[in-house]
mmCIF file of C-alpha atoms in Angstrom:
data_model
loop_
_atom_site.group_PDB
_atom_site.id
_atom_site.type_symbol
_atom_site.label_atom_id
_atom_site.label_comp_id
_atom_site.label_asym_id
_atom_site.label_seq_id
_atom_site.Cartn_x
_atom_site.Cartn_y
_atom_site.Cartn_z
ATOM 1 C CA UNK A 1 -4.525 -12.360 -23.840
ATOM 2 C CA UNK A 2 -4.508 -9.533 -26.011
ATOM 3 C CA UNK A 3 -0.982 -7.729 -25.887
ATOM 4 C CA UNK A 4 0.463 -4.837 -27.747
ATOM 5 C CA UNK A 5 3.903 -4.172 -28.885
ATOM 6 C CA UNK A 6 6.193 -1.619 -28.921
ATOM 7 C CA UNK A 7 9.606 -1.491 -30.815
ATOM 8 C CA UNK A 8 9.550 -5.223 -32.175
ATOM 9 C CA UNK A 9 12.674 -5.426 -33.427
ATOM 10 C CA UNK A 10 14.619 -4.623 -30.217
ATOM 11 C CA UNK A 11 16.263 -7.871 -29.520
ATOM 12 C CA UNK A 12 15.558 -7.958 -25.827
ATOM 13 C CA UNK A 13 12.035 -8.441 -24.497
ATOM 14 C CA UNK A 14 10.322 -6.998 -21.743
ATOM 15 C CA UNK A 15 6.458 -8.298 -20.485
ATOM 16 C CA UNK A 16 4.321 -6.032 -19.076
ATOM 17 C CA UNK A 17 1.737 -7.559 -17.342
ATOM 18 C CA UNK A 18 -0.570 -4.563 -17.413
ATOM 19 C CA UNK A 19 -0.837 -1.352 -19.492
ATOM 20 C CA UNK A 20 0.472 1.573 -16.986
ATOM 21 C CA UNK A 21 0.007 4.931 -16.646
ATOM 22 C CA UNK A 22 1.978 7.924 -18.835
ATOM 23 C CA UNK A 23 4.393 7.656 -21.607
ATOM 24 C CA UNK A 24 8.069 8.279 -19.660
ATOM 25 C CA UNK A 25 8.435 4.425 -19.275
ATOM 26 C CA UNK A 26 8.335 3.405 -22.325
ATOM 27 C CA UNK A 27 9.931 5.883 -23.701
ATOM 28 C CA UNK A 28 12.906 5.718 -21.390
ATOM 29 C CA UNK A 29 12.875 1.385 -21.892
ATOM 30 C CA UNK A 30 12.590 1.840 -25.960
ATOM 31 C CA UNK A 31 15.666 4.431 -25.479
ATOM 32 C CA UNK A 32 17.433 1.756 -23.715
ATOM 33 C CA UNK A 33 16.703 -0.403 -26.822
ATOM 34 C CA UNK A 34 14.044 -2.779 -25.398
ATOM 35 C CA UNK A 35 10.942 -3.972 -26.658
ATOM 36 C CA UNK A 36 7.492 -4.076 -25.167
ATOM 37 C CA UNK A 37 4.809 -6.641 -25.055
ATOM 38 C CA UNK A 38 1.852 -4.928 -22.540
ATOM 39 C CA UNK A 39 -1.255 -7.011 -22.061
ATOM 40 C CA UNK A 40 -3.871 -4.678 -22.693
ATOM 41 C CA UNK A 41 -6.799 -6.471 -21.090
ATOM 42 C CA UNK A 42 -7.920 -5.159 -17.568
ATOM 43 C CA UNK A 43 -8.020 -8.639 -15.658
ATOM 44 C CA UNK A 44 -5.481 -10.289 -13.376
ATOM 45 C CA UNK A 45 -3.667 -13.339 -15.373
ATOM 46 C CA UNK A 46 -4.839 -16.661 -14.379
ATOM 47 C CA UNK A 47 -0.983 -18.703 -13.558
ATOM 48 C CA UNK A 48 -1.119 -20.467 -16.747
ATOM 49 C CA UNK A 49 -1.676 -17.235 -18.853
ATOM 50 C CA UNK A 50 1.144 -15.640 -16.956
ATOM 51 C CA UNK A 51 3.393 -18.933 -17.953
ATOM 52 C CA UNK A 52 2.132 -18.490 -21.371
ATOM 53 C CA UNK A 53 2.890 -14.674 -21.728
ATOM 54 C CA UNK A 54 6.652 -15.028 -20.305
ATOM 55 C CA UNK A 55 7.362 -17.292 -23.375
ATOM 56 C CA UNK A 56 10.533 -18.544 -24.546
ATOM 57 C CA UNK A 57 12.306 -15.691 -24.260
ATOM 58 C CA UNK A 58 11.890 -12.897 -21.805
ATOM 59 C CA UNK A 59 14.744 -10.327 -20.104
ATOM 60 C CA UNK A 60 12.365 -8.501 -17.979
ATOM 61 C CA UNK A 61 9.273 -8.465 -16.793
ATOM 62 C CA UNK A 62 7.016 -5.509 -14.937
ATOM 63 C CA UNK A 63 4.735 -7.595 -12.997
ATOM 64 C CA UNK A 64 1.520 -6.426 -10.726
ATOM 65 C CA UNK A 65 0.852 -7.293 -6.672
ATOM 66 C CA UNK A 66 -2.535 -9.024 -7.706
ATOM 67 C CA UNK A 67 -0.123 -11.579 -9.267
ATOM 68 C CA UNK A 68 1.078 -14.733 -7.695
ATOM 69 C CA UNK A 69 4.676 -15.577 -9.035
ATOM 70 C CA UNK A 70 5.495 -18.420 -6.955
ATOM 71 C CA UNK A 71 8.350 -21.038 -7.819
ATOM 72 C CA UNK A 72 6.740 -22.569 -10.864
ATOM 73 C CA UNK A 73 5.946 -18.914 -12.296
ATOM 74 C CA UNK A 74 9.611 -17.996 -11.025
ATOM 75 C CA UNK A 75 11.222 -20.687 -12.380
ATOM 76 C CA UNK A 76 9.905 -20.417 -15.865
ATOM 77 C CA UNK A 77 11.363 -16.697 -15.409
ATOM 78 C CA UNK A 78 14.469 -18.152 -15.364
ATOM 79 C CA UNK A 79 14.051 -20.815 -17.826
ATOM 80 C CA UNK A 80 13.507 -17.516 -20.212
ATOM 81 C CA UNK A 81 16.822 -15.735 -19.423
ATOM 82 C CA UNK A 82 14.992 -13.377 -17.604
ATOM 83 C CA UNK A 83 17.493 -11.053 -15.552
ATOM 84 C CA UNK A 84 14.538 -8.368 -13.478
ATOM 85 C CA UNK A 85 11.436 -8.921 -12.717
ATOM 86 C CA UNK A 86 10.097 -5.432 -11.537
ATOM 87 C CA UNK A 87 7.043 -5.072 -9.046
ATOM 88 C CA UNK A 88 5.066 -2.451 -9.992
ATOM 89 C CA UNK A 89 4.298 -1.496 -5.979
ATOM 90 C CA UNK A 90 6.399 -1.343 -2.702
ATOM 91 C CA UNK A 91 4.618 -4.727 -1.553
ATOM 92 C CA UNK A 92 6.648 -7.133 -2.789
ATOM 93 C CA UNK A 93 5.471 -10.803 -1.306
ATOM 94 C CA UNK A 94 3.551 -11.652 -4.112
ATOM 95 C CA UNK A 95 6.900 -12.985 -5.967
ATOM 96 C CA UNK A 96 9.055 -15.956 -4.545
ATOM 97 C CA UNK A 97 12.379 -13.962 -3.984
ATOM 98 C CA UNK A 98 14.044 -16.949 -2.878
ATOM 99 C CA UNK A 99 13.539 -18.581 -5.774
ATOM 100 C CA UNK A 100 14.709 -15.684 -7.702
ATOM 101 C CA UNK A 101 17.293 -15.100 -5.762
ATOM 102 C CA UNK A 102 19.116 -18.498 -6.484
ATOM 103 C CA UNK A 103 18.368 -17.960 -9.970
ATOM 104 C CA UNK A 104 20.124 -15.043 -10.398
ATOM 105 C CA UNK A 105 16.895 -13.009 -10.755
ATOM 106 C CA UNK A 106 16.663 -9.426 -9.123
ATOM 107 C CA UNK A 107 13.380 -8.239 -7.699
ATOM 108 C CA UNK A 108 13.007 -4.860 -7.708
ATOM 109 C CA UNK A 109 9.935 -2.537 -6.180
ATOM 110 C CA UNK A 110 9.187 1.522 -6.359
ATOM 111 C CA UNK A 111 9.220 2.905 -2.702
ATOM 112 C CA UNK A 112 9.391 6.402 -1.990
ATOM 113 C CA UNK A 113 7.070 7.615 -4.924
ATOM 114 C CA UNK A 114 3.744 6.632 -3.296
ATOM 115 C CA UNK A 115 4.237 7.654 0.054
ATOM 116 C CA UNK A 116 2.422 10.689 0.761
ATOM 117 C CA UNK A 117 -0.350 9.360 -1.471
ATOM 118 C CA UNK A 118 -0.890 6.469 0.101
ATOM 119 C CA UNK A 119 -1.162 8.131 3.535
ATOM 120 C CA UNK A 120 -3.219 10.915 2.170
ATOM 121 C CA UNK A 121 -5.798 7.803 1.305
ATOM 122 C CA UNK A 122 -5.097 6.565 5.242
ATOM 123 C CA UNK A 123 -6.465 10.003 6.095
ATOM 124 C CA UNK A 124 -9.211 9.899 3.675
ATOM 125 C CA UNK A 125 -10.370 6.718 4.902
ATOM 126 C CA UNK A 126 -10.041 7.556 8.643
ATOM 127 C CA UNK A 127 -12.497 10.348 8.402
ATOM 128 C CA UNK A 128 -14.568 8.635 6.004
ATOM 129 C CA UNK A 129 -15.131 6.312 8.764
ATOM 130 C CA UNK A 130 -15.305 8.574 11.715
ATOM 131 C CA UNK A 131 -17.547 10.774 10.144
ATOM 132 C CA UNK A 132 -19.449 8.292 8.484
ATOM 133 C CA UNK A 133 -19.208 9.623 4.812
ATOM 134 C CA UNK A 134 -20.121 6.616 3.112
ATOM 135 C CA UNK A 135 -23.257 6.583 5.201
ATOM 136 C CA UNK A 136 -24.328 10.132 4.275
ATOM 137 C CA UNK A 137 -23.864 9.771 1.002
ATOM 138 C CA UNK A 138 -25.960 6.477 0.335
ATOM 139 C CA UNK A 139 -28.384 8.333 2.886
ATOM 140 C CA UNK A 140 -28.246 11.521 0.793
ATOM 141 C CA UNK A 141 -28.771 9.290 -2.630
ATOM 142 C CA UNK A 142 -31.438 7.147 -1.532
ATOM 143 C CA UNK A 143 -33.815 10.291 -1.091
ATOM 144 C CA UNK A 144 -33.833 10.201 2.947
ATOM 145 C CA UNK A 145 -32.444 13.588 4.120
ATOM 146 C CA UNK A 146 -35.224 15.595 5.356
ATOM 147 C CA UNK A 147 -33.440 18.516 6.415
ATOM 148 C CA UNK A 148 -31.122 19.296 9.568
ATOM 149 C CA UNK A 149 -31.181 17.036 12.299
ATOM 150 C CA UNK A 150 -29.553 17.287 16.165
ATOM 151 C CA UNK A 151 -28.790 13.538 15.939
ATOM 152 C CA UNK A 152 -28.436 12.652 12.465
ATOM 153 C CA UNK A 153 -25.327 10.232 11.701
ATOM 154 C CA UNK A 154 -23.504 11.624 14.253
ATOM 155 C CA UNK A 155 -19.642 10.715 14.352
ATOM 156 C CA UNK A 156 -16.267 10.863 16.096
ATOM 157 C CA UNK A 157 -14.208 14.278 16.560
ATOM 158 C CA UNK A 158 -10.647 13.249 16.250
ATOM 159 C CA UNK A 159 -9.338 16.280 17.288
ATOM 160 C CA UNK A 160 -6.646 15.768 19.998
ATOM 161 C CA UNK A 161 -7.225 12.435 20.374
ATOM 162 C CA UNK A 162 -5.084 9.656 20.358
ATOM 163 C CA UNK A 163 -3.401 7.978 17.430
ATOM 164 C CA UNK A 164 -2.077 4.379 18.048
ATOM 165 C CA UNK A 165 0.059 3.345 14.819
ATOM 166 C CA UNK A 166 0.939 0.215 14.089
ATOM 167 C CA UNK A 167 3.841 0.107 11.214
ATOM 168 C CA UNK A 168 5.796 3.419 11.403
ATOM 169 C CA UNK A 169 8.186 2.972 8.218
ATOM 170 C CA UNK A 170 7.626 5.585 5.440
ATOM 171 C CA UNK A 171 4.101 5.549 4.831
ATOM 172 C CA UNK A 172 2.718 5.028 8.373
ATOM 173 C CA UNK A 173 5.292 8.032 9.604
ATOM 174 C CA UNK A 174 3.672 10.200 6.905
ATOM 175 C CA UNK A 175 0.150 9.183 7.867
ATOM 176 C CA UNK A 176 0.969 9.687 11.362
ATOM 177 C CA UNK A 177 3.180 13.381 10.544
ATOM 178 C CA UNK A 178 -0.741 14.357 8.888
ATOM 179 C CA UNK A 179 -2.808 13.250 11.593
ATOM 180 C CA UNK A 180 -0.905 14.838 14.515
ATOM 181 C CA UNK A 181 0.200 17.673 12.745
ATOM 182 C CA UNK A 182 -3.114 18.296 11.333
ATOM 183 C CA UNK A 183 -5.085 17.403 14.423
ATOM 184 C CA UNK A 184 -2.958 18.142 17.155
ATOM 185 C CA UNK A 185 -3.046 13.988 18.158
ATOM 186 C CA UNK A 186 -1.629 12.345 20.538
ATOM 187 C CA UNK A 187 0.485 9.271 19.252
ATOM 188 C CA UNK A 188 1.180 5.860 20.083
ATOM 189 C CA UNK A 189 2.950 3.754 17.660
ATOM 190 C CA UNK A 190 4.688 0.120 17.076
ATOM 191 C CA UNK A 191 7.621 -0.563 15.306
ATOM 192 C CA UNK A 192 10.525 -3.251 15.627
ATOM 193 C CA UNK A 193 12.559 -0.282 16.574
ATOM 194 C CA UNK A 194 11.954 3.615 17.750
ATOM 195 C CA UNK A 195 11.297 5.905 14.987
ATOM 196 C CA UNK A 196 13.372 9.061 16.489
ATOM 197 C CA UNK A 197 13.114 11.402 13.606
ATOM 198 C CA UNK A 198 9.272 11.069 13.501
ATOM 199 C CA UNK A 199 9.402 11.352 17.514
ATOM 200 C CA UNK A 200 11.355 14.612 17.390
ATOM 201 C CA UNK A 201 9.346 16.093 14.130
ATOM 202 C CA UNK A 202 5.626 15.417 16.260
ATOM 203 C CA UNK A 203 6.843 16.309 19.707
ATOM 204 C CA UNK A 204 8.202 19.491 18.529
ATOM 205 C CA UNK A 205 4.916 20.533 16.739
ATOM 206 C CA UNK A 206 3.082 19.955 19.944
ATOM 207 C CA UNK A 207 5.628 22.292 21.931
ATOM 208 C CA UNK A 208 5.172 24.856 19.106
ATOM 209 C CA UNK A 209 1.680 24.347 19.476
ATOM 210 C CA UNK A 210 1.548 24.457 23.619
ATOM 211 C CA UNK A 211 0.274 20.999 24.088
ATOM 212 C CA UNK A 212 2.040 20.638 27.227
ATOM 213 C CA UNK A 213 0.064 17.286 28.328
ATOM 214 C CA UNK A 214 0.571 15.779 24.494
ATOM 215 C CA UNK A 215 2.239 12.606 24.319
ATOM 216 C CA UNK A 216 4.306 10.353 21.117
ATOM 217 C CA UNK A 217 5.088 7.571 22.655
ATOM 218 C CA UNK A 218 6.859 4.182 21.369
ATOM 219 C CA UNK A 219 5.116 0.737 22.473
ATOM 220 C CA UNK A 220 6.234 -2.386 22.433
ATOM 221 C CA UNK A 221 3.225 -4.021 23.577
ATOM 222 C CA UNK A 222 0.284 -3.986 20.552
ATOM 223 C CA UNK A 223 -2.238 -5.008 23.473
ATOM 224 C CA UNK A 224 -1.710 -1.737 25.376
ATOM 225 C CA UNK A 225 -1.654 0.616 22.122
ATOM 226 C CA UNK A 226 -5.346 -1.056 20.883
ATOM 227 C CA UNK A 227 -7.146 -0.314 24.801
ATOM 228 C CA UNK A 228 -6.165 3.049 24.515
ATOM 229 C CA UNK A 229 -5.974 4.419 20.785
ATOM 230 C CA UNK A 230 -9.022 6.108 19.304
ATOM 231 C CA UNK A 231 -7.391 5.270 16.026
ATOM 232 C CA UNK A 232 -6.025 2.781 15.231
ATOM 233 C CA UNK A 233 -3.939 2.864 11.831
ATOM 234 C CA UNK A 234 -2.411 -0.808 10.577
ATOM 235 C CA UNK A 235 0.383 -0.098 8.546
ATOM 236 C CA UNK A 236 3.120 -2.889 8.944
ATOM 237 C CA UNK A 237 4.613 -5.047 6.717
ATOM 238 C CA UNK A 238 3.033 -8.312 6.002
ATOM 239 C CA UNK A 239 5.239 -11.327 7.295
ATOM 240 C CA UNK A 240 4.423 -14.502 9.423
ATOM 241 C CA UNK A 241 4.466 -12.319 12.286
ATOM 242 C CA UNK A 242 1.611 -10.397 11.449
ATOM 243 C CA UNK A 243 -0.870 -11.729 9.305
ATOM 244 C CA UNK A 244 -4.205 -11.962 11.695
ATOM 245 C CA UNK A 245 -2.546 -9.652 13.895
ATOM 246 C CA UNK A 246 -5.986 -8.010 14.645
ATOM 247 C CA UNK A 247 -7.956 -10.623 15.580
ATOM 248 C CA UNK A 248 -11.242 -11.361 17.423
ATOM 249 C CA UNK A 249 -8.896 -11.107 20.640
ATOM 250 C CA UNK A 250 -7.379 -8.213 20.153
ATOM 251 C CA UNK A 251 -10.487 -6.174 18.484
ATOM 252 C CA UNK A 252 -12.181 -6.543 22.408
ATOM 253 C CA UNK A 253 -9.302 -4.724 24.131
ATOM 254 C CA UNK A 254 -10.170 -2.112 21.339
ATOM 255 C CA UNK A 255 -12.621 1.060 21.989
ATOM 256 C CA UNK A 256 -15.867 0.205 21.535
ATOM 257 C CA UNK A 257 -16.149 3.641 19.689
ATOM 258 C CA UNK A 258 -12.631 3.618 18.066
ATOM 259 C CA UNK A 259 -12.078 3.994 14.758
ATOM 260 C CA UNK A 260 -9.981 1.337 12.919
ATOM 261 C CA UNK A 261 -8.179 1.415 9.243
ATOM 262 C CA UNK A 262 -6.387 -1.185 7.686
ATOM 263 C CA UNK A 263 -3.599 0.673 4.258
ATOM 264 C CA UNK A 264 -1.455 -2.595 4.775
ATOM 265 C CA UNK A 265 -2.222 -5.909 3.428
ATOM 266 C CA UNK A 266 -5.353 -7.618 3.711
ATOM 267 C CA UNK A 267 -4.341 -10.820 5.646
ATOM 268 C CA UNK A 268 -3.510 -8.002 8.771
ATOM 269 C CA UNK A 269 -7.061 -8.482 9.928
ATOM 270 C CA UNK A 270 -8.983 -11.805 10.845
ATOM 271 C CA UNK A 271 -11.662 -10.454 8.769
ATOM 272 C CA UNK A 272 -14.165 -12.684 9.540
ATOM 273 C CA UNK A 273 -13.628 -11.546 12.626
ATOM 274 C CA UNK A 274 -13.778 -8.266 11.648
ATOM 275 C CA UNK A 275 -17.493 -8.753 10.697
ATOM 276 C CA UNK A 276 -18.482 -10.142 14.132
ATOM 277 C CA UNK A 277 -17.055 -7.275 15.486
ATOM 278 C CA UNK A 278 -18.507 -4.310 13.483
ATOM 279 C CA UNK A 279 -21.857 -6.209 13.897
ATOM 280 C CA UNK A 280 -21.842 -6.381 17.521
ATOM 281 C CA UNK A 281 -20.186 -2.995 17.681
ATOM 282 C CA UNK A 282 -22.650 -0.597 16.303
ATOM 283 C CA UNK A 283 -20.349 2.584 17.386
ATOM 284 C CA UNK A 284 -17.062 0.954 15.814
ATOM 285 C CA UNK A 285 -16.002 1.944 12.925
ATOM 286 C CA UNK A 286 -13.388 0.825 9.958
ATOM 287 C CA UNK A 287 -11.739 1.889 6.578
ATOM 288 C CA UNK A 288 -10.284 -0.863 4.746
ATOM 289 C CA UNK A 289 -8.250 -0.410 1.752
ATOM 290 C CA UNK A 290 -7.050 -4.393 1.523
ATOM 291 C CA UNK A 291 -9.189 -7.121 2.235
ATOM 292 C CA UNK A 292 -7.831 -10.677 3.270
ATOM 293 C CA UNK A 293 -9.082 -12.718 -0.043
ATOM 294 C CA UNK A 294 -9.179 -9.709 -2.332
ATOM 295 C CA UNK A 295 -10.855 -9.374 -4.531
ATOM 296 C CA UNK A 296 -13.324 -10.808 -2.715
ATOM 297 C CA UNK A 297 -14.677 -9.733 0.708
ATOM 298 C CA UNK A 298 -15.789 -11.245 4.103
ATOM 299 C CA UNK A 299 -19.300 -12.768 4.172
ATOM 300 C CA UNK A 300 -21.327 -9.908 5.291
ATOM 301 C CA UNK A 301 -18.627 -7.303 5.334
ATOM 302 C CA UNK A 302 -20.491 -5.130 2.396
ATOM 303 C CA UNK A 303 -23.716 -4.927 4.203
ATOM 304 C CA UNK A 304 -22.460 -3.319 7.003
ATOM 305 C CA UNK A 305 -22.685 0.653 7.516
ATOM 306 C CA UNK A 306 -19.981 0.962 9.769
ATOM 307 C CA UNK A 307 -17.064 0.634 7.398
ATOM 308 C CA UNK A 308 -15.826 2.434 4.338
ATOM 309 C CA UNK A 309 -14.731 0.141 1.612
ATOM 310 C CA UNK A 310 -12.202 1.371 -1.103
ATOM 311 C CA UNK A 311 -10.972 -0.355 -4.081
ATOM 312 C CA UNK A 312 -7.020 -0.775 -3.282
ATOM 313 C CA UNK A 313 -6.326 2.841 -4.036
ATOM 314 C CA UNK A 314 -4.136 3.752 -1.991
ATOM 315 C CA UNK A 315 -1.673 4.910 -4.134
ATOM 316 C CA UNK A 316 -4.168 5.732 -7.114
ATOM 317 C CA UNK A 317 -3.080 9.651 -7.821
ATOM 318 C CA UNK A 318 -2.073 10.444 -11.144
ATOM 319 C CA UNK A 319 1.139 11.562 -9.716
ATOM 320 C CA UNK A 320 2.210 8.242 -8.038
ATOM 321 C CA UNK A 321 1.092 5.914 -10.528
ATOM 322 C CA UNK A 322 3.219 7.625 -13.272
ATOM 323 C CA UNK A 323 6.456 7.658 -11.002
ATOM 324 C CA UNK A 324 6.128 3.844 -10.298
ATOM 325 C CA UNK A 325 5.686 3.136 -13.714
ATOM 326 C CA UNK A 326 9.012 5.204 -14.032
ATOM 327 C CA UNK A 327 10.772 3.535 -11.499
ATOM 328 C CA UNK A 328 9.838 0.294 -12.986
ATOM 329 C CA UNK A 329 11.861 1.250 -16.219
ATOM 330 C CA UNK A 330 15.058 2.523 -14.267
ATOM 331 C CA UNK A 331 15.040 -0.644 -12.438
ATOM 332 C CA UNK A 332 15.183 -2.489 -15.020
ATOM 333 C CA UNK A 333 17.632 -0.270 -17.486
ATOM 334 C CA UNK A 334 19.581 -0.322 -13.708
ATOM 335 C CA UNK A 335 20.091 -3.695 -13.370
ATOM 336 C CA UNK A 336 21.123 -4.387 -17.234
ATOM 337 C CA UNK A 337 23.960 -1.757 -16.914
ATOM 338 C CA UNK A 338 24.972 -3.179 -13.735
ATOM 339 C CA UNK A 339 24.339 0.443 -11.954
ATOM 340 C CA UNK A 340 25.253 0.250 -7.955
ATOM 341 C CA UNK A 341 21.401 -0.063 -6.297
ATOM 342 C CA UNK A 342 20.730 2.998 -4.814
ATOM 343 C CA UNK A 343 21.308 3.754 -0.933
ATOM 344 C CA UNK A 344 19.883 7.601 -0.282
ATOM 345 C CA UNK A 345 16.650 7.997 1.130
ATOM 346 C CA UNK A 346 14.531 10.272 -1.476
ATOM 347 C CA UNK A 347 13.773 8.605 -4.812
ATOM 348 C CA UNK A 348 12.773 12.289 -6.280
ATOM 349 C CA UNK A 349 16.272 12.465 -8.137
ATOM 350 C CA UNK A 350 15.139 9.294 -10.671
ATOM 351 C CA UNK A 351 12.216 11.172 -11.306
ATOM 352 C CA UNK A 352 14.306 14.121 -12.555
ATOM 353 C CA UNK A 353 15.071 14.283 -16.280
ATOM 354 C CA UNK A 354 18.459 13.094 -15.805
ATOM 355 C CA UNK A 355 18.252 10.491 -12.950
ATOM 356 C CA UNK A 356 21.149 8.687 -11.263
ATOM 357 C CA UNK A 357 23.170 5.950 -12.514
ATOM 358 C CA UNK A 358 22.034 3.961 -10.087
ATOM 359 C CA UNK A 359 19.207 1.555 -9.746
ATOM 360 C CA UNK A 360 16.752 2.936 -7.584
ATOM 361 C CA UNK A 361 15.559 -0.071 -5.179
ATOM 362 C CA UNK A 362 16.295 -3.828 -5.148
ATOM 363 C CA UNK A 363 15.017 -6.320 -2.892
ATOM 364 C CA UNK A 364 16.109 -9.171 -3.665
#
């Protein structure tokens, strides 16, 4: 694979599987007296090019969630001296942390920087959907419109409706914060636990906002939430415990008009399932970010008009992909100065131009 380097005579080595966004982290890990090998190419590493690119020597590497480093990939990690390998995402089961664990490996993420970007995308794909965006546009470029029509694609008003959120940890609370706050929602939401902060934040907007008969409301049964959400937003984290957790079951309790949007992790949805339903379901509609065998989709899922497809870009602002790349380097310069990890909530100080001596988020 074709690979550039930066400051080759540094005597420890950091891989890059991918060239990222801005100049901060490199200049930050060149400060710290690293050097760089970033593979340049625009493909995802088969997992003997990743085995060939760690090498015989390696002390940290920035790795992507499109990569697969299971034991063997892990392993030869170790076999390198590698000390971090950084994620360059808050998703983080694409790397065997046991395995790194008992070598002595930290796994590291970047939370906190992609956030609100992320669940601006969840909004952009929920109205996308329920106002079938995708549809007018291919309409619009395929030479149809013929002017204003009564009944032309028409869609779903969201307007204080009802939310049912599934995943309420920093991104799904900031999804949900938009869509109530922006469109006076009523909200359902799963969790392991009740999110009280959110709770108090929403249900004091709708007293401000005299919405007397408005609801937030923590569930612990899924089954109830789907029968009676409008929208339904999947934003958990992706463990045993939920992959397929909307299934062909659970998508007939659902609306037949409800609008449904998947910002999590692919294997969430039964998406073959998912197909059956949309086709059947003329009036249901879906946003998926994440697909179950990505790249690749569902036979059939592309050929349907009722559901937006994006490209895995949820966090895809300029802003957000610049910080993660940031937070990649201070993870790394963290965990070779042995800085404490970081406990506080807001990662917005390591993004300063003199962050913390801490290292902003391991996971392992």
């Amino acid at each position: 694979m074709q690979i550039k380097t930066i400051n080759p005579s540094a005597s420890k080595r950091i891989l890059c599987t991918k060239s990222l966004p801005g100049d901060r982290w490199i200049s930050l890990l060149t400060e710290a007296g690293f050097s760089l090998d970033i593979v340049t190419e625009e493909r995802v590493p088969s997992k003997s090019e990743l085995l060939e690119l760690v090498g015989d020597s390696c002390y940290a590497v920035i790795g992507q969630l499109s990569e697969t480093w299971d034991e063997e990939c892990v392993r030869k990690l170790g076999a390198a001296g590698c000390k971090v390998y950084a994620n360059y995402a808050v998703g983080y089961n694409n790397v065997d942390t046991a395995c790194a664990k008992e070598l002595g490996i930290a796994v590291c993420n970047t939370p906190g920087v992609l956030t609100h970007t992320t669940a601006e995308m969840g909004v952009a794909l929920t109205f996308a959907a329920a106002r079938r965006v995708a549809e007018g546009d291919k309409f619009m470029r395929e030479g149809k419109f013929s002017g204003w029509l009564p009944r032309l694609l028409r869609g779903n008003l969201l307007y204080r409706k009802t939310l049912g959120l599934i995943g309420a940890g920093r991104i799904g609370s900031s999804y949900a914060r938009m869509m109530v706050m922006g469109h006076q929602m009523n909200c359902l939401y799963a969790s392991p636990s009740p999110k009280l902060p959110m709770e108090n934040q929403l249900r004091e907007f709708h007293r401000f906002m005299g919405n007397s008969s408005a609801f937030v409301t923590h569930v612990e049964n899924i089954d109830t939430l789907l029968k009676e959400s409008d929208v339904i937003a999947l934003f958990p984290t992706l463990n045993p415990t939920t992959v397929h957790l909307i299934n062909a079951p659970r998508l007939a309790l659902c609306k037949s008009d409800a609008v449904l949007i998947n910002m999590s992790r692919g294997q969430v949805i039964d998406e073959k399932a998912l197909v059956e339903h949309l086709k059947t379901h003329p009036r249901f509609l879906c946003g998926l970010d994440v697909y179950e065998q990505e790249p690749d989709l569902a036979p059939g899922l592309s050929e349907l008009p009722n559901v937006v497809l994006a490209a895995h870009t949820g966090s895809a602002s300029y802003e957000a992909r610049e910080n993660m790349a940031t937070l990649c380097a201070l993870n790394i310069i963290g965990v070779s100065r042995e800085y404490p990890p970081f406990s506080g909530d807001s990662m917005d100080p390591f993004l300063a131009d003199s962050p913390p001596l801490f290292t902003p988020s391991v996971v392992a």
